[in-house]
Each structure stands twice: as structure tokens, then as C-alpha cells.
């Protein structure tokens, strides 16, 4: 059969008979001329109400279930033809509100005009549509973002501690000279190259922060950035500590740090405290040489390449597709940063290659899963929970592609003002409720409450349990 949007009433009749709805075939296709497009726009209200007026609830539910399944099965076909699977209107590639992002709706896309149908009143939308309307907003879930930030914070501390360990285990340069490397053996050492790499990373970081400030879904972006960065650097900790490679350049001064004299007697606690102090120095300087941090042994794989690549991919993913100069600039910064790493002879070529490959693949896998969660079945969901538990947790309520929507400075200020005002109203309402409840109590109970709990209380939060307790009575 042809595409569902091109079905004529006869093809719709064949589909209805195939799905076991033959008794409604004549009514829908011959009496009401339901073709493919009209079939996809039918909702439960249409089936229950005149002129169709199906009176058997089970038949209504089964027919609607098959129609919804038909929408899911033909999602990609509708998108390729340029149709919105919900409204069946032709959507432009770049909308006026979603700048630079290709429109990729699906039956569970919360940004589609879900109430648009063939002439029916939006106020008579079905219960199914109202359920979608309730969840159509992408929730920021700030608490998940804070958890992701804590995850990255913990991983950075682990990374700094592992870097202290591998620095003390670095092979002796006289016994283990640099390994053969095609790039390092043919490109001369440039002393200032590694500093330039870190400067390019700083520029990309400022660009990414600017995107975050103006992006409407900044907390989702932050959550994904923290989760992906933490996961890659945690993997880097494992690869660093498993195998210690020889120093890639003879210019590097890589000798184990001299411990204080009081640690030579096998003082385990003192040794751990000393290593934590060294790890704090690395963590405070973000592992950057321009911050005075110099470590060796952390070669497999390159952390600087991870940072550059991650920033580049997030900038290009969450900025308008038609800003070609920004995307070209971001990729150039990424490539030049990698070139500067190798020119400074700070890493082997394999370190940089593996870092770029792992970071880019993990970014693409994560976003592919996130953008297609609505199409995954139970088996896929189970596998995702087992192999990607962090993804399942952080993306549990985000079942569609995050659109590139932006807010102006005025809109950001208005949102902050509204949020502050709403909190003020909540606090004001709580205070009024307390005063009303206290006034409605008998004088003996009021005196008892005042002497036992209210005296010396300075916060509204501490008075809330009293109100709830009185309400239960």
C-alpha cells in the first residue's frame, strides 16, 4: 500500500478490515469519506460524538489504539514527506520559534500542536489529548541537574586523585624512552603550543556558557553536559591507572614528587592526606598548565581533547543550524586545539585519537537514545536501564528532541521576576494561613502553642508542621 497520507477511502476500508473493524468500514469510508489523512486525525471524541456515534466503548478503545499505532509506524514516512504527524500540516524546516533546528515531531512530541484537528473544537479534545497536553512541556528538573553536577564534581575529584597516583608511577625516562609516534617524530616541538590549546578551550567554554544563558532549556543542556563529561572522565580514570605509558617528550620533567620526611615510615593516613592535598592543587587548577598544574602519566587518553570535543559538540548541537560561521569556528577551535596538544608533545597521537572517538561516540549515542525514546520498546528500555542507568535516570521525563529555543535578556528578567513574585505570594499566603488558624483557636490552645513552639521561631518553614498538625485535627 502507498503512504498513509495518500490513502483513499478504499485503502482505509482495507486497513479497517485487516485490523478487525470491518463493521465500521462502510460507515467511516462510504458515509463519511474517511481517507488516510482523516483517519490519522480521528480522536476518541470524534468516534463517540455524532455523526459517527459509536456506542461500544471497547470498540472505541481498540480502534483508537490501532490508529495511534498507525501513527507511530508511519512517523518517519510522514517526516520525510514534510508532515507533522500530529496535525498533518506541512512544517517548515526552521520555524519562527525554534531557530535553526530541524523540526522532528513524533506522536509523543510535546511541542506539536496536539489539539489541531479537522474542524473540531479544541475545547472538546479527548481525554487522551489532554493527558498529552499535561506532559507536553519539557520540565527543567533542576534537582536532576544538581545531581548531575554533583556527579561531575565527584568524578573531577577522583580524576585529580588518580592523576597524583599515576604521576608517581610514571616510568623512568632513561629506562623507557618515548614510544615511536608518526606525528611526534615528524613535527617539531613548539613550547607555547600547549598553552594555546588551553586558550582555545577557554574560548569554547565562554561560547558554551553564552549558549546556556540564552537557551530556554538550559537546565536540560547542563544536565546532559555534566552527565556526559563525568562519564568520559570517569572512563579516563580507569584507562590512566591500568597502564602507564612512557613520557612522550624529552622536554617534560616527569619525576615522582618527593614526599615529606615524616611520610617515609609508612604512615598510610599521612600519605593519603598528602595525596589529597596534591589532588586539590590539580582540581583547583582544572588540570591546566596555564593555572600552574603540571602532571605526567595521564596519557591514555587526553583530557584536553575530551574537553575540547565535548564543548564543540554541545555548541554545534544546541545552536541554530544556519549559523555556519559559529559552527565552523567551533570545529576549527577543536581541531586547532588538538593540533596544539600534539605540537606541544604532551600526548601521543593515539591518546588524542581515542579521546576524540570516545567523546564523540558517547555524545552521539546519548543524543540518539534521548531523541528516540518514544520509539523504543520494552526490551530496549530494559537494556537501556541496565547498560545506561544514568541516562535512564536523567532522561526519564524527556521523551523528545530538545528544540533550540532561546530567550532574550528581557524574557530572562521577566521569568526571574515572575519566579520571585510567585515565591513571595507563597510565603505571604503561608503567613496569612498561620494567622487565620491561630486566631481561630481557643485562647488556651493559642497560649500553649505560643509558649511551646512559636516563641523564638524565625522561619516560616519551622511553623509549617504546626499548621499541618492543626489541619489534621
C-alpha positions as a printed Julia matrix, in Angstrom:
473×3 Matrix{Float64}:
   0.0    0.0    0.0
   1.01   3.63  -0.51
   1.84   6.11   2.23
  -0.96   6.51   4.76
  -1.42  10.21   3.91
  -2.22   9.2    0.32
  -4.74   6.51   1.18
  -8.16   6.81  -0.39
 -11.32   5.59   1.39
 -10.97   2.18  -0.26
  -7.48   1.67   1.2
  -8.73   2.82   4.6
 -11.5    0.23   4.33
  -8.93  -2.5    3.63
  -6.92  -1.41   6.68
 -10.02  -1.41   8.92
 -10.96  -4.92   7.82
  -7.41  -6.12   8.36
  -7.45  -4.77  11.93
 -10.8   -6.36  12.72
 -13.01  -3.24  12.46
 -14.95  -4.34   9.39
 -18.34  -3.48  10.89
 -17.35   0.21  10.91
 -15.72   0.14   7.48
 -18.78   1.17   5.49
 -19.81   3.82   7.98
 -16.4    5.52   8.06
 -15.3    5.21   4.45
 -18.55   5.38   2.45
 -20.8    7.53   4.63
 -18.14   9.91   5.98
 -15.43   9.64   3.28
 -12.59   8.95   5.71
  -9.31   8.83   3.81
  -5.75   8.42   5.12
  -5.32  11.94   6.45
  -8.74  12.0    8.07
  -8.03   8.62   9.68
  -4.88   9.94  11.36
  -6.77  12.97  12.71
  -9.6   10.99  14.33
  -9.75  11.07  18.12
 -11.99   9.45  20.71
 -14.35  12.41  20.79
 -14.98  12.0   17.05
 -15.86   8.34  17.48
 -18.2    8.93  20.41
 -19.94  12.03  19.08
 -22.32  12.48  16.14
 -22.27  11.82  13.26
 -20.22   8.63  13.89
 -21.61   7.88  17.38
 -20.04   4.5   18.18
 -21.72   3.29  21.38
 -19.46   0.35  22.3
 -16.63   1.6   24.49
 -14.39  -1.42  23.81
 -14.63  -0.88  20.06
 -13.74   2.79  20.5
 -10.65   1.97  22.57
  -9.45  -0.78  20.22
  -9.94   1.39  17.13
  -8.1    4.32  18.72
  -5.26   2.03  19.79
  -4.8    0.84  16.2
  -4.91   4.42  14.89
  -2.24   5.5   17.38
  -0.1    2.53  16.41
  -0.54   3.51  12.77
   0.8    6.98  13.59
   3.88   5.54  15.28
   4.58   3.12  12.42
   4.35   5.9    9.81
   6.22   8.56  11.75
   9.38   8.51   9.65
   7.42   8.44   6.41
   5.39  11.48   7.44
   8.53  13.35   8.45
  10.25  12.59   5.15
   7.22  13.93   3.31
   7.38  17.12   5.41
   4.25  16.49   7.5
   3.7   17.0   11.21
   2.47  13.55  12.41
   0.01  15.21  14.8
  -1.66  17.95  12.75
  -0.63  16.64   9.27
   0.26  20.2    8.34
   3.38  20.8    6.3
   6.03  22.13   8.67
   8.96  24.33   7.6
  12.46  23.13   8.35
  13.12  26.13  10.57
  10.22  27.57  12.48
   9.94  31.09  13.76
  10.27  29.97  17.34
  12.64  27.02  17.06
  15.57  28.7   15.4
  17.86  26.64  13.26
  16.59  23.27  14.42
  15.0   20.85  12.02
  11.51  20.02  13.12
  11.34  16.39  14.17
   7.94  15.76  15.71
   6.57  12.4   16.71
   3.35  11.15  18.28
   4.75  11.94  21.7
   6.38  15.25  20.82
   5.27  17.77  23.39
   5.94  20.71  21.09
   3.42  19.8   18.43
   0.05  21.46  18.14
  -1.69  18.46  19.58
  -5.18  19.92  19.55
  -5.21  20.8   15.87
  -7.73  18.61  14.08
 -10.16  18.76  11.2
 -12.54  21.48  12.27
 -13.3   20.13  15.74
 -13.41  22.43  18.7
 -10.28  22.33  20.83
 -12.42  22.51  23.93
 -13.83  19.07  23.13
 -10.44  17.38  22.94
 -10.32  13.79  24.09
  -9.0   12.64  27.42
  -6.03  11.15  25.56
  -5.11  14.54  24.14
  -5.49  16.24  27.5
  -3.06  13.74  29.01
  -0.5   14.63  26.34
  -1.18  18.32  26.92
  -0.36  17.89  30.6
   3.08  16.44  29.82
   3.9   18.33  26.66
   6.26  20.77  28.4
   9.92  19.88  28.8
  10.43  20.13  32.52
  13.74  21.67  33.67
  14.02  19.33  36.7
  16.65  21.43  38.41
  17.15  18.81  41.11
  18.39  16.34  38.49
  20.77  18.99  37.18
  22.16  19.42  40.7
  22.64  15.65  40.98
  24.45  15.63  37.63
  26.65  18.49  38.81
  27.46  16.54  41.98
  28.31  13.53  39.83
  30.75  15.58  37.73
  32.18  17.21  40.87
  32.87  13.77  42.36
  34.43  12.49  39.14
  36.75  15.5   38.87
  37.99  14.81  42.4
  38.57  11.15  41.54
  40.39  12.22  38.37
  42.66  14.59  40.31
  43.48  11.87  42.85
  44.24   9.33  40.1
  46.48  11.87  38.38
  48.54  12.12  41.59
  48.9    8.34  41.66
  49.89   7.95  38.0
  52.35  10.84  38.25
  54.25   8.97  40.95
  54.18   5.8   38.79
  55.5    7.43  35.6
  58.25   5.24  34.0
  61.84   6.42  34.2
  62.69   8.39  31.05
  66.23   6.94  30.88
  64.98   3.37  31.03
  61.79   3.89  28.99
  62.33   6.49  26.22
  59.37   7.97  24.26
  57.5    5.49  22.1
  57.6    5.81  18.28
  54.85   8.11  17.04
  54.21   9.2   13.45
  53.14  12.74  14.35
  55.57  13.45  17.19
  58.52  12.07  15.21
  57.83  14.38  12.27
  56.53  17.6   13.89
  58.99  19.71  15.89
  58.26  20.61  19.48
  56.56  24.03  19.91
  56.99  25.33  23.5
  53.91  27.58  23.54
  51.55  25.16  21.77
  50.02  23.55  24.87
  49.14  26.95  26.35
  47.41  27.83  23.08
  45.41  24.61  23.34
  44.12  25.64  26.75
  43.29  29.13  25.49
  41.2   27.67  22.65
  39.38  25.54  25.22
  38.71  28.64  27.31
  37.21  30.41  24.29
  34.91  27.46  23.57
  33.91  27.39  27.23
  32.81  31.04  27.11
  30.81  30.36  23.93
  29.09  27.41  25.63
  28.26  29.49  28.71
  26.7   32.13  26.45
  24.54  29.47  24.8
  23.43  28.23  28.21
  22.45  31.7   29.39
  20.06  32.32  26.5
  18.81  28.79  25.8
  15.27  28.18  27.04
  16.05  24.62  28.19
  19.37  25.45  29.82
  18.93  23.06  32.74
  18.42  20.07  30.44
  21.53  21.05  28.49
  23.53  21.45  31.7
  22.33  18.08  32.96
  23.43  16.36  29.77
  26.77  18.18  29.75
  27.52  17.19  33.35
  26.45  13.57  32.82
  28.44  13.05  29.62
  31.56  14.85  30.86
  31.52  12.95  34.13
  31.15   9.6   32.37
  34.01  10.22  29.92
  36.39  11.44  32.63
  35.47   8.5   34.86
  36.41   6.17  32.0
  39.64   8.13  31.62
  40.47   7.45  35.27
  40.28   3.71  34.56
  42.47   3.84  31.45
  45.04   6.06  33.18
  45.53   3.81  36.18
  45.54   0.5   34.26
  48.59   1.18  32.08
  51.36   3.75  32.47
  52.9    4.89  29.2
  56.35   6.39  28.9
  56.72  10.16  28.65
  56.04  11.36  25.06
  58.59  14.19  25.06
  62.1   14.56  26.44
  61.38  18.18  27.35
  58.96  17.09  30.07
  60.25  16.97  33.63
  58.49  13.91  34.93
  59.85  12.62  38.22
  57.9   11.37  41.2
  57.19  14.04  43.8
  59.38  13.98  46.89
  57.31  13.18  49.93
  57.86  14.91  53.26
  60.24  13.15  55.65
  57.51  12.15  58.11
  55.84  10.0   55.42
  58.83   7.69  54.89
  57.88   5.41  57.78
  54.79   4.0   56.06
  52.26   6.43  57.54
  49.18   5.46  55.5
  46.9    8.21  56.8
  49.55  10.86  56.34
  50.26   9.59  52.84
  46.57   9.82  51.92
  46.34  13.35  53.32
  49.4   14.37  51.32
  47.93  12.92  48.12
  44.61  14.65  48.77
  46.47  17.94  49.13
  48.21  17.36  45.8
  44.89  16.36  44.23
  43.32  19.59  45.46
  46.03  21.6   43.71
  45.24  19.77  40.45
  41.47  20.08  40.94
  41.69  23.78  41.79
  43.63  24.5   38.61
  41.33  22.28  36.5
  44.44  20.34  35.41
  45.55  23.25  33.19
  49.16  24.26  32.75
  48.2   27.93  32.5
  46.98  27.54  36.09
  50.35  26.18  37.18
  49.4   22.48  37.1
  51.98  20.1   35.67
  51.41  16.34  35.77
  52.75  13.31  33.94
  51.49   9.81  33.31
  47.9   10.78  32.48
  48.3    9.97  28.81
  45.68   7.38  27.88
  43.58   9.25  26.97
  43.84  13.05  26.51
  41.63  15.02  28.92
  42.21  18.24  26.99
  40.9   16.59  23.82
  37.83  15.39  25.73
  37.07  18.91  26.95
  37.57  20.49  23.52
  35.46  17.87  21.73
  32.66  17.91  24.29
  32.37  21.71  24.15
  32.42  21.67  20.35
  29.69  19.06  20.05
  27.41  20.77  22.57
  27.85  24.16  20.91
  27.06  22.82  17.43
  24.13  20.7   18.68
  22.34  23.41  20.63
  22.83  26.41  18.38
  20.92  27.24  15.17
  21.89  25.14  12.18
  22.05  28.19   9.93
  24.8   29.93  11.94
  27.51  28.38   9.82
  30.22  30.76  10.99
  29.76  29.74  14.63
  29.84  26.04  13.8
  32.89  26.44  11.57
  34.61  28.47  14.29
  33.81  25.8   16.89
  35.18  22.98  14.75
  38.31  24.99  13.94
  38.91  25.6   17.65
  38.52  21.89  18.28
  40.91  20.86  15.52
  43.47  23.56  16.28
  43.34  22.62  19.97
  44.14  19.0   19.09
  46.96  20.17  16.81
  48.42  22.29  19.63
  48.28  19.3   22.02
  50.34  17.22  19.62
  52.67  20.1   18.7
  53.45  20.58  22.37
  54.37  16.87  22.56
  52.14  16.49  25.62
  50.31  13.39  24.37
  50.81  10.58  21.93
  48.7   10.66  18.77
  46.79   7.58  19.91
  45.79   9.39  23.12
  44.22  12.2   21.15
  42.54   9.93  18.61
  40.95   7.68  21.24
  39.82  10.7   23.28
  38.08  12.26  20.26
  36.5    8.97  19.22
  35.15   8.05  22.67
  33.81  11.54  23.37
  32.11  11.96  20.0
  30.61   8.44  20.0
  29.27   8.77  23.53
  27.74  12.15  22.69
  26.06  10.79  19.57
  24.83   7.6   21.24
  23.39   9.55  24.17
  21.51  12.02  21.99
  20.3    9.32  19.6
  18.75   7.47  22.53
  17.33  10.67  24.01
  15.73  11.79  20.74
  14.11   8.43  20.01
  12.88   7.24  23.39
   9.27   7.37  22.21
  10.01   4.7   19.6
  11.81   2.27  21.92
  10.04  -0.88  23.04
  10.11  -2.63  26.4
  13.2   -4.68  25.52
  15.14  -1.55  24.51
  14.06   0.24  27.69
  15.23  -2.69  29.81
  18.61  -2.76  28.06
  18.97   0.98  28.5
  18.29   0.76  32.23
  20.94  -1.95  32.59
  23.71  -0.55  30.4
  22.97   3.18  30.72
  21.5    3.7   34.2
  22.49   7.37  34.35
  20.79   8.02  31.02
  17.61   6.27  32.17
  17.53   8.43  35.3
  18.37  11.81  33.8
  16.23  11.4   30.65
  13.24   9.62  32.22
  10.88  12.56  31.63
  12.38  13.84  28.37
  10.95  11.76  25.52
  11.57  14.06  22.57
  14.23  16.17  20.94
  15.09  19.36  22.82
  14.31  22.26  20.48
  16.72  25.15  20.14
  14.53  27.84  21.63
  16.1   30.98  23.04
  15.11  33.75  25.41
  16.08  37.39  25.23
  17.54  39.24  28.2
  14.15  40.86  28.78
  12.41  37.46  28.83
  15.0   36.07  31.24
  14.49  39.06  33.54
  10.72  38.67  33.34
  10.93  34.98  34.2
  13.16  35.7   37.17
  10.79  38.43  38.33
   7.76  36.15  37.97
   9.51  33.36  39.84
  10.47  35.72  42.67
   6.96  37.15  42.83
   5.41  33.68  42.94
   7.64  32.71  45.85
   6.62  35.91  47.58
   2.95  35.03  47.12
   3.52  31.55  48.53
   5.25  32.95  51.61
   2.57  35.6   52.04
  -0.18  33.0   51.76
   1.54  30.79  54.34
   1.79  33.67  56.79
  -1.87  34.6   56.33
  -2.89  30.96  56.8
  -0.98  30.78  60.07
  -2.52  33.98  61.36
  -6.0   32.8   60.43
  -5.51  29.42  62.13
  -4.08  30.98  65.25
  -7.0   33.4   65.52
  -9.5   30.58  65.1
  -8.05  28.59  68.01
  -9.32  28.9   71.59
  -7.27  31.15  73.84
  -5.86  28.31  75.98
  -4.56  26.41  72.93
  -3.18  29.63  71.44
  -1.23  30.3   74.64
   0.04  26.72  74.73
   1.24  26.86  71.11
   2.82  30.25  71.59
   4.8   29.17  74.66
   5.91  25.79  73.34
   6.7   26.28  69.67
   6.2   29.74  68.25
   8.43  31.64  70.65
  11.89  32.02  69.15
  10.85  30.71  65.74
  12.27  32.84  62.95
  11.47  30.93  59.78
   8.26  30.1   58.05
   9.4   26.58  57.29
   9.6   25.74  61.03
   5.99  26.86  61.56
   4.59  24.78  58.72
   4.4   21.5   60.69
   2.23  23.25  63.29
  -0.26  24.27  60.62
  -0.34  20.82  59.11
  -0.83  19.28  62.56
  -3.77  21.54  63.3
  -5.32  20.85  59.91
  -5.26  17.11  60.64
  -7.16  17.71  63.86
